[in-house]
mmCIF file of C-alpha atoms in Angstrom:
data_model
loop_
_atom_site.group_PDB
_atom_site.id
_atom_site.type_symbol
_atom_site.label_atom_id
_atom_site.label_comp_id
_atom_site.label_asym_id
_atom_site.label_seq_id
_atom_site.Cartn_x
_atom_site.Cartn_y
_atom_site.Cartn_z
ATOM 1 C CA VAL A 1 -0.010 -0.026 -0.076
ATOM 2 C CA VAL A 2 2.832 2.408 1.036
ATOM 3 C CA LEU A 3 4.812 1.520 -2.250
ATOM 4 C CA GLY A 4 1.639 2.055 -4.262
ATOM 5 C CA PHE A 5 1.053 5.380 -2.615
ATOM 6 C CA ILE A 6 4.579 6.457 -3.357
ATOM 7 C CA GLY A 7 4.311 5.251 -6.880
ATOM 8 C CA ALA A 8 1.134 7.114 -7.429
ATOM 9 C CA ILE A 9 2.806 10.318 -6.250
ATOM 10 C CA ALA A 10 5.739 9.755 -8.596
ATOM 11 C CA VAL A 11 3.464 9.067 -11.543
ATOM 12 C CA PHE A 12 1.380 12.027 -10.829
ATOM 13 C CA GLY A 13 4.343 14.186 -10.554
ATOM 14 C CA LEU A 14 5.775 13.085 -13.908
ATOM 15 C CA LEU A 15 2.434 13.383 -15.581
ATOM 16 C CA GLY A 16 1.978 16.941 -14.171
ATOM 17 C CA TRP A 17 5.289 17.913 -15.493
ATOM 18 C CA LEU A 18 4.627 16.527 -18.981
ATOM 19 C CA LEU A 19 1.160 18.126 -19.100
ATOM 20 C CA ILE A 20 2.584 21.621 -18.214
ATOM 21 C CA GLN A 21 5.382 21.282 -20.699
ATOM 22 C CA SER A 22 2.933 20.235 -23.417
ATOM 23 C CA LEU A 23 0.763 23.235 -22.697
ATOM 24 C CA LEU A 24 3.879 25.528 -22.652
ATOM 25 C CA LEU A 25 4.458 24.515 -26.286
ATOM 26 C CA ALA A 26 1.026 25.619 -27.306
ATOM 27 C CA ARG A 27 1.580 28.866 -25.344
ATOM 28 C CA ARG A 28 4.189 29.963 -27.871
ATOM 29 C CA HIS A 29 1.384 30.913 -30.227
ATOM 30 C CA ASN A 30 -0.955 32.261 -27.544
ATOM 31 C CA ALA A 31 -0.224 35.498 -25.601
ATOM 32 C CA ASN A 32 -3.521 35.931 -23.911
ATOM 33 C CA ALA A 33 -4.702 35.296 -20.371
ATOM 34 C CA TRP A 34 -4.110 31.503 -20.712
ATOM 35 C CA GLY A 35 -0.538 32.113 -21.877
ATOM 36 C CA TYR A 36 0.159 34.306 -18.777
ATOM 37 C CA GLY A 37 -1.427 31.683 -16.508
ATOM 38 C CA LEU A 38 0.809 29.119 -17.935
ATOM 39 C CA ALA A 39 3.749 31.255 -17.503
ATOM 40 C CA ASN A 40 2.941 31.676 -13.790
ATOM 41 C CA ILE A 41 2.726 27.928 -13.517
ATOM 42 C CA ARG A 42 6.056 27.470 -15.120
ATOM 43 C CA ARG A 43 7.789 29.929 -12.803
ATOM 44 C CA ARG A 44 6.461 27.939 -9.897
ATOM 45 C CA ILE A 45 6.236 24.489 -11.531
ATOM 46 C CA VAL A 46 7.483 22.479 -8.599
ATOM 47 C CA THR A 47 5.136 24.175 -6.125
ATOM 48 C CA SER A 48 2.191 23.920 -8.653
ATOM 49 C CA VAL A 49 2.839 20.070 -9.132
ATOM 50 C CA VAL A 50 3.149 19.420 -5.486
ATOM 51 C CA GLN A 51 -0.195 21.376 -4.755
ATOM 52 C CA ALA A 52 -1.874 19.623 -7.588
ATOM 53 C CA ILE A 53 -0.772 16.078 -6.218
ATOM 54 C CA ALA A 54 -1.887 16.787 -2.604
ATOM 55 C CA LEU A 55 -5.352 18.166 -3.836
ATOM 56 C CA GLY A 56 -5.620 15.405 -6.402
ATOM 57 C CA LEU A 57 -5.033 12.691 -3.779
ATOM 58 C CA GLY A 58 -7.834 14.083 -1.611
ATOM 59 C CA LEU A 59 -10.229 14.368 -4.522
ATOM 60 C CA MET A 60 -9.256 10.925 -5.781
ATOM 61 C CA ALA A 61 -10.428 9.322 -2.512
ATOM 62 C CA MET A 62 -13.828 10.880 -2.825
ATOM 63 C CA LEU A 63 -14.139 9.754 -6.424
ATOM 64 C CA VAL A 64 -13.166 6.169 -5.521
ATOM 65 C CA LEU A 65 -15.890 5.948 -3.011
ATOM 66 C CA THR A 66 -18.269 7.051 -5.756
ATOM 67 C CA VAL A 67 -16.924 4.388 -8.077
ATOM 68 C CA LEU A 68 -17.376 1.684 -5.379
ATOM 69 C CA GLN A 69 -20.965 2.909 -4.598
ATOM 70 C CA ASN A 70 -22.276 3.451 -8.097
ATOM 71 C CA ASP A 71 -20.165 1.676 -10.648
ATOM 72 C CA LEU A 72 -18.561 -1.566 -9.199
ATOM 73 C CA LEU A 73 -21.558 -2.729 -7.175
ATOM 74 C CA LYS A 74 -23.929 -2.214 -10.118
ATOM 75 C CA ASP A 75 -21.475 -3.744 -12.498
ATOM 76 C CA TRP A 76 -21.183 -6.814 -10.102
ATOM 77 C CA GLN A 77 -24.941 -7.286 -9.805
ATOM 78 C CA MET A 78 -25.343 -6.866 -13.688
ATOM 79 C CA SER A 79 -22.666 -9.596 -14.172
ATOM 80 C CA LEU A 80 -24.782 -12.140 -12.363
ATOM 81 C CA PRO A 81 -26.834 -14.332 -14.699
ATOM 82 C CA PRO A 82 -30.596 -13.984 -14.506
ATOM 83 C CA GLU A 83 -31.137 -17.359 -12.936
ATOM 84 C CA THR A 84 -28.508 -16.746 -10.066
ATOM 85 C CA PRO A 85 -29.872 -18.346 -6.985
ATOM 86 C CA ASN A 86 -31.345 -15.565 -4.609
ATOM 87 C CA ARG A 87 -32.688 -17.887 -1.821
ATOM 88 C CA PHE A 88 -30.970 -20.493 0.392
ATOM 89 C CA LEU A 89 -32.878 -23.173 2.266
ATOM 90 C CA LEU A 90 -31.288 -24.595 5.307
ATOM 91 C CA ASN A 91 -32.122 -27.298 7.986
ATOM 92 C CA ILE A 92 -33.994 -29.565 5.499
ATOM 93 C CA GLN A 93 -34.654 -32.942 7.027
ATOM 94 C CA THR A 94 -34.168 -36.236 4.968
ATOM 95 C CA ASP A 95 -37.818 -37.081 5.186
ATOM 96 C CA GLN A 96 -38.789 -33.754 3.649
ATOM 97 C CA LEU A 97 -36.812 -34.120 0.328
ATOM 98 C CA THR A 98 -39.546 -35.925 -1.389
ATOM 99 C CA SER A 99 -42.380 -33.501 -0.420
ATOM 100 C CA LEU A 100 -40.133 -30.481 -1.216
ATOM 101 C CA THR A 101 -39.455 -31.744 -4.624
ATOM 102 C CA LYS A 102 -43.223 -32.055 -5.181
ATOM 103 C CA PHE A 103 -43.632 -28.495 -3.874
ATOM 104 C CA PHE A 104 -41.178 -27.107 -6.466
ATOM 105 C CA ASP A 105 -42.814 -29.152 -9.199
ATOM 106 C CA GLN A 106 -46.330 -28.054 -8.370
ATOM 107 C CA HIS A 107 -45.292 -24.386 -8.558
ATOM 108 C CA GLU A 108 -43.500 -24.943 -11.890
ATOM 109 C CA MET A 109 -40.068 -24.300 -10.569
ATOM 110 C CA PRO A 110 -36.888 -26.192 -11.401
ATOM 111 C CA GLU A 111 -36.009 -28.837 -8.775
ATOM 112 C CA PRO A 112 -32.862 -27.575 -6.836
ATOM 113 C CA THR A 113 -29.979 -29.766 -5.975
ATOM 114 C CA TRP A 114 -30.159 -31.102 -2.502
ATOM 115 C CA TYR A 115 -26.760 -31.055 -0.687
ATOM 116 C CA PRO A 116 -26.233 -33.238 2.337
ATOM 117 C CA MET A 117 -24.354 -31.652 5.288
ATOM 118 C CA VAL A 118 -23.107 -32.496 8.765
ATOM 119 C CA ARG A 119 -21.464 -30.156 11.161
ATOM 120 C CA GLY A 120 -18.138 -31.096 12.713
ATOM 121 C CA ARG A 121 -15.372 -29.305 14.772
ATOM 122 C CA LEU A 122 -11.795 -29.782 13.642
ATOM 123 C CA THR A 123 -10.084 -31.323 16.665
ATOM 124 C CA ALA A 124 -6.728 -32.550 15.368
ATOM 125 C CA ILE A 125 -4.245 -32.165 12.596
ATOM 126 C CA ASN A 126 -1.982 -35.205 11.877
ATOM 127 C CA GLY A 127 -2.889 -36.586 15.269
ATOM 128 C CA HIS A 128 -1.874 -33.319 17.072
ATOM 129 C CA PRO A 129 -4.767 -31.664 19.096
ATOM 130 C CA VAL A 130 -5.928 -28.370 17.838
ATOM 131 C CA GLN A 131 -5.463 -25.766 20.570
ATOM 132 C CA VAL A 132 -7.115 -22.544 19.337
ATOM 133 C CA GLU A 133 -5.545 -20.440 22.097
ATOM 134 C CA ASN A 134 -1.977 -21.259 20.823
ATOM 135 C CA TYR A 135 -2.618 -19.575 17.452
ATOM 136 C CA LYS A 136 -1.958 -15.847 16.921
ATOM 137 C CA ASP A 137 -3.467 -15.415 13.545
ATOM 138 C CA ILE A 138 -7.016 -13.989 14.168
ATOM 139 C CA ARG A 139 -8.557 -15.583 10.977
ATOM 140 C CA LYS A 140 -7.057 -18.924 11.778
ATOM 141 C CA LYS A 141 -8.491 -18.809 15.447
ATOM 142 C CA GLN A 142 -11.911 -17.948 14.043
ATOM 143 C CA LEU A 143 -11.871 -20.773 11.563
ATOM 144 C CA LEU A 144 -10.721 -23.271 14.088
ATOM 145 C CA ASN A 145 -13.037 -21.992 16.681
ATOM 146 C CA ARG A 146 -16.263 -22.739 14.854
ATOM 147 C CA GLU A 147 -17.867 -25.805 13.333
ATOM 148 C CA PHE A 148 -17.147 -26.843 9.709
ATOM 149 C CA ASN A 149 -20.017 -27.619 7.270
ATOM 150 C CA LEU A 150 -18.982 -30.910 5.732
ATOM 151 C CA SER A 151 -20.552 -32.637 2.768
ATOM 152 C CA TRP A 152 -19.909 -35.493 0.485
ATOM 153 C CA SER A 153 -20.178 -36.091 -3.261
ATOM 154 C CA ASN A 154 -18.829 -38.242 -6.157
ATOM 155 C CA GLU A 155 -19.051 -35.411 -8.618
ATOM 156 C CA LEU A 156 -17.048 -32.243 -8.622
ATOM 157 C CA GLN A 157 -19.302 -29.303 -8.932
ATOM 158 C CA SER A 158 -19.048 -27.115 -12.187
ATOM 159 C CA ASP A 159 -17.941 -23.926 -10.068
ATOM 160 C CA ASN A 160 -15.042 -25.965 -8.398
ATOM 161 C CA GLU A 161 -11.664 -26.505 -9.959
ATOM 162 C CA ILE A 162 -9.014 -28.869 -8.694
ATOM 163 C CA THR A 163 -5.713 -27.002 -8.186
ATOM 164 C CA ASP A 164 -3.691 -29.693 -6.551
ATOM 165 C CA GLY A 165 -4.098 -33.495 -6.213
ATOM 166 C CA ARG A 166 -6.838 -35.568 -7.843
ATOM 167 C CA TRP A 167 -10.552 -35.973 -7.424
ATOM 168 C CA TRP A 168 -11.780 -39.459 -6.561
ATOM 169 C CA SER A 169 -14.085 -41.499 -8.772
ATOM 170 C CA GLU A 170 -16.828 -43.972 -8.038
ATOM 171 C CA ASN A 171 -14.853 -46.819 -9.511
ATOM 172 C CA GLN A 172 -11.730 -46.050 -7.443
ATOM 173 C CA PRO A 173 -11.125 -48.539 -4.645
ATOM 174 C CA MET A 174 -11.933 -47.137 -1.178
ATOM 175 C CA THR A 175 -8.718 -47.658 0.814
ATOM 176 C CA GLU A 176 -9.130 -44.806 3.237
ATOM 177 C CA SER A 177 -11.411 -41.885 4.003
ATOM 178 C CA GLU A 178 -10.692 -38.959 1.716
ATOM 179 C CA ILE A 179 -11.469 -35.162 1.954
ATOM 180 C CA SER A 180 -11.141 -32.189 -0.316
ATOM 181 C CA LEU A 181 -10.468 -28.783 0.951
ATOM 182 C CA GLU A 182 -11.064 -25.307 -0.510
ATOM 183 C CA GLU A 183 -7.489 -24.031 -1.287
ATOM 184 C CA GLU A 184 -7.719 -20.737 0.682
ATOM 185 C CA ILE A 185 -8.988 -22.307 3.880
ATOM 186 C CA ALA A 186 -6.195 -24.939 3.597
ATOM 187 C CA ARG A 187 -3.607 -22.172 3.360
ATOM 188 C CA VAL A 188 -5.027 -20.463 6.332
ATOM 189 C CA ILE A 189 -5.067 -23.298 8.695
ATOM 190 C CA GLY A 190 -1.734 -24.555 7.304
ATOM 191 C CA VAL A 191 -2.534 -27.949 5.917
ATOM 192 C CA ASN A 192 -1.733 -29.656 2.509
ATOM 193 C CA ILE A 193 -2.280 -32.912 0.609
ATOM 194 C CA GLY A 194 -1.431 -35.997 2.841
ATOM 195 C CA ASP A 195 -2.346 -34.358 6.037
ATOM 196 C CA ARG A 196 -4.881 -36.093 8.150
ATOM 197 C CA LEU A 197 -7.880 -34.136 9.749
ATOM 198 C CA THR A 198 -9.892 -35.294 12.614
ATOM 199 C CA PHE A 199 -13.370 -33.940 13.186
ATOM 200 C CA ASN A 200 -15.798 -34.198 16.128
ATOM 201 C CA ILE A 201 -19.326 -34.810 14.817
ATOM 202 C CA ALA A 202 -21.985 -35.286 17.390
ATOM 203 C CA ASP A 203 -19.400 -36.599 19.936
ATOM 204 C CA GLN A 204 -17.953 -39.066 17.280
ATOM 205 C CA LEU A 205 -14.616 -38.783 15.559
ATOM 206 C CA PHE A 206 -14.229 -38.772 11.857
ATOM 207 C CA GLU A 207 -10.810 -38.893 10.387
ATOM 208 C CA ALA A 208 -9.857 -38.297 6.740
ATOM 209 C CA THR A 209 -6.734 -37.608 4.556
ATOM 210 C CA ILE A 210 -6.647 -34.511 2.353
ATOM 211 C CA THR A 211 -6.353 -35.811 -1.315
ATOM 212 C CA ASN A 212 -7.029 -32.551 -3.250
ATOM 213 C CA LEU A 213 -7.465 -28.868 -3.011
ATOM 214 C CA ARG A 214 -10.128 -26.891 -4.843
ATOM 215 C CA LYS A 215 -10.669 -23.354 -6.035
ATOM 216 C CA VAL A 216 -14.289 -22.330 -5.569
ATOM 217 C CA ASP A 217 -16.147 -19.655 -7.432
ATOM 218 C CA TRP A 218 -18.253 -18.226 -4.589
ATOM 219 C CA ASP A 219 -19.830 -15.615 -6.903
ATOM 220 C CA THR A 220 -22.164 -18.210 -8.394
ATOM 221 C CA PHE A 221 -24.355 -18.105 -5.159
ATOM 222 C CA ARG A 222 -24.663 -21.984 -5.386
ATOM 223 C CA VAL A 223 -24.108 -24.038 -2.268
ATOM 224 C CA ASN A 224 -20.432 -24.813 -1.907
ATOM 225 C CA PHE A 225 -18.286 -26.297 1.011
ATOM 226 C CA PHE A 226 -14.886 -25.645 2.507
ATOM 227 C CA ALA A 227 -14.680 -29.485 3.063
ATOM 228 C CA ILE A 228 -16.040 -32.342 0.928
ATOM 229 C CA ALA A 229 -15.589 -35.897 1.786
ATOM 230 C CA ARG A 230 -15.727 -38.968 -0.435
ATOM 231 C CA PRO A 231 -19.097 -40.740 -0.202
ATOM 232 C CA GLY A 232 -19.198 -43.785 2.091
ATOM 233 C CA TYR A 233 -17.998 -42.247 5.371
ATOM 234 C CA LEU A 234 -20.168 -39.415 6.602
ATOM 235 C CA GLU A 235 -23.635 -40.939 5.709
ATOM 236 C CA ASN A 236 -24.162 -42.370 9.159
ATOM 237 C CA TYR A 237 -23.742 -39.114 11.038
ATOM 238 C CA PRO A 238 -26.669 -36.790 11.770
ATOM 239 C CA THR A 239 -27.440 -35.190 8.369
ATOM 240 C CA TYR A 240 -29.527 -32.398 7.058
ATOM 241 C CA TYR A 241 -29.783 -30.846 3.699
ATOM 242 C CA VAL A 242 -29.274 -27.358 2.083
ATOM 243 C CA THR A 243 -29.939 -25.958 -1.252
ATOM 244 C CA SER A 244 -30.186 -22.625 -3.224
ATOM 245 C CA PHE A 245 -32.666 -21.651 -5.906
ATOM 246 C CA HIS A 246 -33.795 -18.604 -7.869
ATOM 247 C CA LEU A 247 -37.193 -17.328 -6.856
ATOM 248 C CA PRO A 248 -38.709 -14.941 -9.506
ATOM 249 C CA ALA A 249 -40.024 -11.640 -8.355
ATOM 250 C CA ASP A 250 -43.584 -12.570 -9.222
ATOM 251 C CA LYS A 251 -43.474 -15.835 -7.047
ATOM 252 C CA THR A 252 -42.214 -14.364 -3.690
ATOM 253 C CA LYS A 253 -45.553 -15.185 -2.101
ATOM 254 C CA LEU A 254 -44.515 -18.811 -2.285
ATOM 255 C CA LEU A 255 -42.113 -18.163 0.606
ATOM 256 C CA HIS A 256 -45.045 -17.745 2.968
ATOM 257 C CA GLU A 257 -46.644 -20.921 1.821
ATOM 258 C CA LEU A 258 -43.222 -22.829 2.137
ATOM 259 C CA ILE A 259 -42.761 -21.489 5.750
ATOM 260 C CA ARG A 260 -46.270 -22.582 6.585
ATOM 261 C CA GLU A 261 -45.831 -26.008 5.313
ATOM 262 C CA TYR A 262 -42.201 -26.491 6.574
ATOM 263 C CA PRO A 263 -41.836 -24.310 9.680
ATOM 264 C CA ASN A 264 -38.354 -25.830 10.562
ATOM 265 C CA LEU A 265 -36.770 -24.536 7.446
ATOM 266 C CA LEU A 266 -34.373 -21.541 7.513
ATOM 267 C CA ILE A 267 -34.629 -19.242 4.447
ATOM 268 C CA ILE A 268 -31.817 -16.741 3.652
ATOM 269 C CA ASP A 269 -32.882 -13.962 1.288
ATOM 270 C CA VAL A 270 -29.799 -13.173 -0.698
ATOM 271 C CA ALA A 271 -31.373 -10.184 -2.347
ATOM 272 C CA SER A 272 -32.232 -8.716 1.039
ATOM 273 C CA VAL A 273 -28.731 -9.394 2.324
ATOM 274 C CA ILE A 274 -27.140 -7.571 -0.698
ATOM 275 C CA GLU A 275 -29.425 -4.702 -0.246
ATOM 276 C CA GLN A 276 -28.491 -4.413 3.389
ATOM 277 C CA ILE A 277 -24.733 -4.587 2.429
ATOM 278 C CA GLN A 278 -25.441 -1.712 -0.179
ATOM 279 C CA LYS A 279 -27.033 0.367 2.627
ATOM 280 C CA MET A 280 -24.189 -0.243 4.956
ATOM 281 C CA ILE A 281 -21.536 0.530 2.291
ATOM 282 C CA PHE A 282 -23.544 3.666 1.546
ATOM 283 C CA GLN A 283 -23.632 4.838 5.157
ATOM 284 C CA VAL A 284 -19.948 3.959 5.810
ATOM 285 C CA SER A 285 -18.936 5.773 2.572
ATOM 286 C CA ARG A 286 -20.923 8.773 3.598
ATOM 287 C CA ALA A 287 -19.152 8.946 6.889
ATOM 288 C CA ILE A 288 -15.755 8.517 5.176
ATOM 289 C CA GLU A 289 -16.680 11.083 2.477
ATOM 290 C CA PHE A 290 -17.101 13.744 5.215
ATOM 291 C CA VAL A 291 -13.371 13.045 6.334
ATOM 292 C CA PHE A 292 -12.224 13.320 2.844
ATOM 293 C CA ILE A 293 -14.264 16.505 2.221
ATOM 294 C CA PHE A 294 -12.485 18.073 5.157
ATOM 295 C CA THR A 295 -9.213 16.831 3.831
ATOM 296 C CA LEU A 296 -9.935 18.478 0.489
ATOM 297 C CA LEU A 297 -11.047 21.649 2.174
ATOM 298 C CA ALA A 298 -7.854 21.600 4.172
ATOM 299 C CA GLY A 299 -6.031 21.214 0.859
ATOM 300 C CA PHE A 300 -7.731 24.294 -0.538
ATOM 301 C CA VAL A 301 -6.818 26.178 2.657
ATOM 302 C CA VAL A 302 -3.172 25.233 2.119
ATOM 303 C CA LEU A 303 -3.315 26.295 -1.443
ATOM 304 C CA TYR A 304 -4.740 29.653 -0.196
ATOM 305 C CA ALA A 305 -1.869 29.965 2.246
ATOM 306 C CA ALA A 306 0.662 29.219 -0.514
ATOM 307 C CA ILE A 307 -0.928 31.897 -2.693
ATOM 308 C CA VAL A 308 -0.826 34.523 0.090
ATOM 309 C CA ALA A 309 2.928 33.544 0.652
ATOM 310 C CA THR A 310 3.568 34.708 -2.893
ATOM 311 C CA GLN A 311 1.467 37.725 -2.578
ATOM 312 C CA ASP A 312 4.490 40.225 -2.591
ATOM 313 C CA GLU A 313 5.522 38.812 -5.941
ATOM 314 C CA ARG A 314 2.019 38.982 -7.346
ATOM 315 C CA VAL A 315 1.539 42.590 -6.048
ATOM 316 C CA TYR A 316 4.787 43.529 -7.879
ATOM 317 C CA GLU A 317 3.623 41.653 -11.094
ATOM 318 C CA ALA A 318 0.312 43.349 -11.043
ATOM 319 C CA ALA A 319 1.911 46.740 -10.478
ATOM 320 C CA ILE A 320 4.140 46.303 -13.575
ATOM 321 C CA PHE A 321 1.271 45.039 -15.784
ATOM 322 C CA ARG A 322 -1.149 47.843 -14.707
ATOM 323 C CA THR A 323 1.590 50.353 -15.215
ATOM 324 C CA LEU A 324 2.025 49.009 -18.760
ATOM 325 C CA GLY A 325 -1.674 49.502 -19.426
ATOM 326 C CA ALA A 326 -3.150 46.170 -18.323
ATOM 327 C CA LYS A 327 -6.726 46.310 -16.903
ATOM 328 C CA ARG A 328 -7.912 44.840 -13.622
ATOM 329 C CA ASN A 329 -10.302 42.246 -15.369
ATOM 330 C CA GLN A 330 -7.221 41.244 -17.599
ATOM 331 C CA LEU A 331 -5.322 40.327 -14.583
ATOM 332 C CA VAL A 332 -8.273 38.568 -12.914
ATOM 333 C CA ARG A 333 -8.640 36.454 -16.089
ATOM 334 C CA ALA A 334 -4.911 35.713 -16.211
ATOM 335 C CA TRP A 335 -4.937 34.452 -12.646
ATOM 336 C CA ALA A 336 -8.233 32.666 -13.064
ATOM 337 C CA SER A 337 -6.599 30.940 -16.036
ATOM 338 C CA GLU A 338 -3.628 29.991 -13.899
ATOM 339 C CA PHE A 339 -5.784 28.537 -11.229
ATOM 340 C CA MET A 340 -8.075 26.745 -13.622
ATOM 341 C CA ILE A 341 -5.077 25.029 -15.296
ATOM 342 C CA LEU A 342 -3.886 23.950 -11.877
ATOM 343 C CA GLY A 343 -7.379 22.788 -10.992
ATOM 344 C CA ALA A 344 -7.540 20.826 -14.214
ATOM 345 C CA LEU A 345 -4.281 18.926 -13.180
ATOM 346 C CA VAL A 346 -5.951 18.251 -9.811
ATOM 347 C CA GLY A 347 -9.083 16.845 -11.627
ATOM 348 C CA ILE A 348 -6.980 14.803 -14.073
ATOM 349 C CA PHE A 349 -4.780 13.303 -11.140
ATOM 350 C CA ALA A 350 -8.018 12.428 -9.157
ATOM 351 C CA ALA A 351 -10.004 10.907 -12.110
ATOM 352 C CA ALA A 352 -7.112 8.888 -13.324
ATOM 353 C CA GLY A 353 -6.230 7.528 -9.865
ATOM 354 C CA ALA A 354 -9.935 6.734 -9.183
ATOM 355 C CA THR A 355 -10.328 4.925 -12.487
ATOM 356 C CA VAL A 356 -7.191 2.782 -11.973
ATOM 357 C CA LEU A 357 -8.214 1.839 -8.470
ATOM 358 C CA GLY A 358 -11.710 1.012 -9.746
ATOM 359 C CA TYR A 359 -10.255 -1.231 -12.243
ATOM 360 C CA ILE A 360 -7.879 -2.970 -9.729
ATOM 361 C CA ILE A 361 -10.712 -3.414 -7.130
ATOM 362 C CA GLY A 362 -13.173 -4.693 -9.901
ATOM 363 C CA LYS A 363 -10.572 -7.171 -11.319
ATOM 364 C CA HIS A 364 -8.895 -8.394 -8.235
ATOM 365 C CA ALA A 365 -11.426 -8.006 -5.440
ATOM 366 C CA LEU A 366 -14.806 -8.451 -7.102
ATOM 367 C CA HIS A 367 -13.494 -10.365 -10.272
ATOM 368 C CA ILE A 368 -15.788 -8.398 -12.648
ATOM 369 C CA PRO A 369 -14.953 -6.285 -15.706
ATOM 370 C CA TYR A 370 -14.720 -2.449 -14.906
ATOM 371 C CA SER A 371 -16.800 -0.180 -17.027
ATOM 372 C CA PHE A 372 -15.257 3.179 -17.775
ATOM 373 C CA ASN A 373 -17.242 6.122 -16.500
ATOM 374 C CA PRO A 374 -16.784 9.404 -18.186
ATOM 375 C CA TRP A 375 -18.750 11.154 -15.459
ATOM 376 C CA ILE A 376 -15.749 10.550 -12.918
ATOM 377 C CA TRP A 377 -13.668 12.634 -15.215
ATOM 378 C CA LEU A 378 -16.182 15.337 -15.632
ATOM 379 C CA ILE A 379 -16.844 15.563 -11.913
ATOM 380 C CA GLY A 380 -13.159 15.554 -11.143
ATOM 381 C CA LEU A 381 -12.291 18.275 -13.641
ATOM 382 C CA LEU A 382 -15.198 20.387 -12.458
ATOM 383 C CA ILE A 383 -14.468 20.017 -8.810
ATOM 384 C CA GLY A 384 -10.758 20.648 -9.251
ATOM 385 C CA MET A 385 -11.034 23.790 -11.677
ATOM 386 C CA VAL A 386 -13.834 25.506 -9.779
ATOM 387 C CA GLY A 387 -12.436 24.727 -6.304
ATOM 388 C CA VAL A 388 -8.817 25.825 -7.036
ATOM 389 C CA MET A 389 -9.997 28.798 -9.043
ATOM 390 C CA VAL A 390 -12.302 30.042 -6.207
ATOM 391 C CA ALA A 391 -9.530 29.477 -3.606
ATOM 392 C CA GLY A 392 -6.869 31.137 -5.772
ATOM 393 C CA LEU A 393 -8.963 34.225 -6.606
ATOM 394 C CA ILE A 394 -9.829 34.641 -2.856
ATOM 395 C CA GLY A 395 -6.154 34.403 -2.061
ATOM 396 C CA THR A 396 -5.238 37.120 -4.724
ATOM 397 C CA ARG A 397 -7.968 39.577 -4.022
ATOM 398 C CA PHE A 398 -5.734 41.771 -1.864
ATOM 399 C CA THR A 399 -3.321 41.947 -4.643
ATOM 400 C CA LEU A 400 -5.591 44.040 -7.049
ATOM 401 C CA ALA A 401 -6.476 46.356 -4.144
ATOM 402 C CA GLN A 402 -2.780 47.874 -4.093
ATOM 403 C CA PRO A 403 -2.311 50.962 -6.146
ATOM 404 C CA PRO A 404 0.400 50.239 -8.707
ATOM 405 C CA LEU A 405 2.243 53.539 -8.169
ATOM 406 C CA LEU A 406 2.406 53.193 -4.435
ATOM 407 C CA THR A 407 3.715 49.583 -4.936
ATOM 408 C CA LEU A 408 6.438 50.724 -7.225
ATOM 409 C CA ARG A 409 7.598 53.557 -5.044
ATOM 410 C CA ARG A 410 7.808 51.219 -2.016
ATOM 411 C CA LEU A 411 9.851 48.749 -3.862
ATOM 412 C CA GLY A 412 11.955 51.409 -5.476
#
């Protein structure tokens, strides 16, 4: 993170210098207010670039929150297939499977896949008892301190991919109990292929050897398990079933009927959970935005202070130009041009940084394609140009109030 932050500052600095140099080439044929504004930036190029980077980073943080709220979450939801499961059913008893299958058939809904599940706590690894209090890693302690949902299957699910080892087959001789682990959880608890795991299931011990590791696509919203055993070993333990299915919006009333007929079932509404997550992200983002707004305002105050620090120089410049015939509004336009160019740099830095971060978060965190949003650039440029121009003109208002003759006499 620190290296990325330093890298961003370096890239912004180089980009700012190149943009200013490019604009200076155009200035050779342009001697109006924009040309004077560019000349001022050139004289203070280091200070100007540093100010643009500082303000750009603050504005970038605000734009990133906008990208997360409005673009990435919407893109993620749009990337889900129309028939993505949006309801989970838990605590299904074995003797309810037949009647539940009929229930789905009667209401013209596809029969979901029923997944058997038993709950067990990991008690030993390679014969060594698991002592949760001896582990320092918080995530590892959390995983080992709760029960695992164990299942069994002969077939590898379509959203699972073997990354190490081999998957068993029905025709393969059963010499020992085998188990498959999701690769990330195996990494966290520090186990690999060949290690033996012991689970306590309803006060009975179940021991199995890890024979393969899997990569699981959790974004499908199908039922998946961290641990899957080979059939033939877990069937005698207390079992219940789980499933996920897609419930169309026009059939939500079926949930009431389902609960009435099967009061023991636990139904998880994925759509409501996603909505609650969106609300939580919105509220947290709003709170963070206030912090970044104050940071950005502080940046404008620093800009104002930097302009005031160069006030004597600007008073002298104004006196010279007014003595040579420049009008007050011409100087205002020249300084406004200077601050708008500086603000444009701020907006470009902020929008570019927010776009790159949005792409990285979308690709590596949410695993979705990032859609370019031109509004981010428009908003960044608008806030940067207007904000810097207003702060700059306020900082230079005293400059034009000084009589040029008095200024020249004092300096003389």
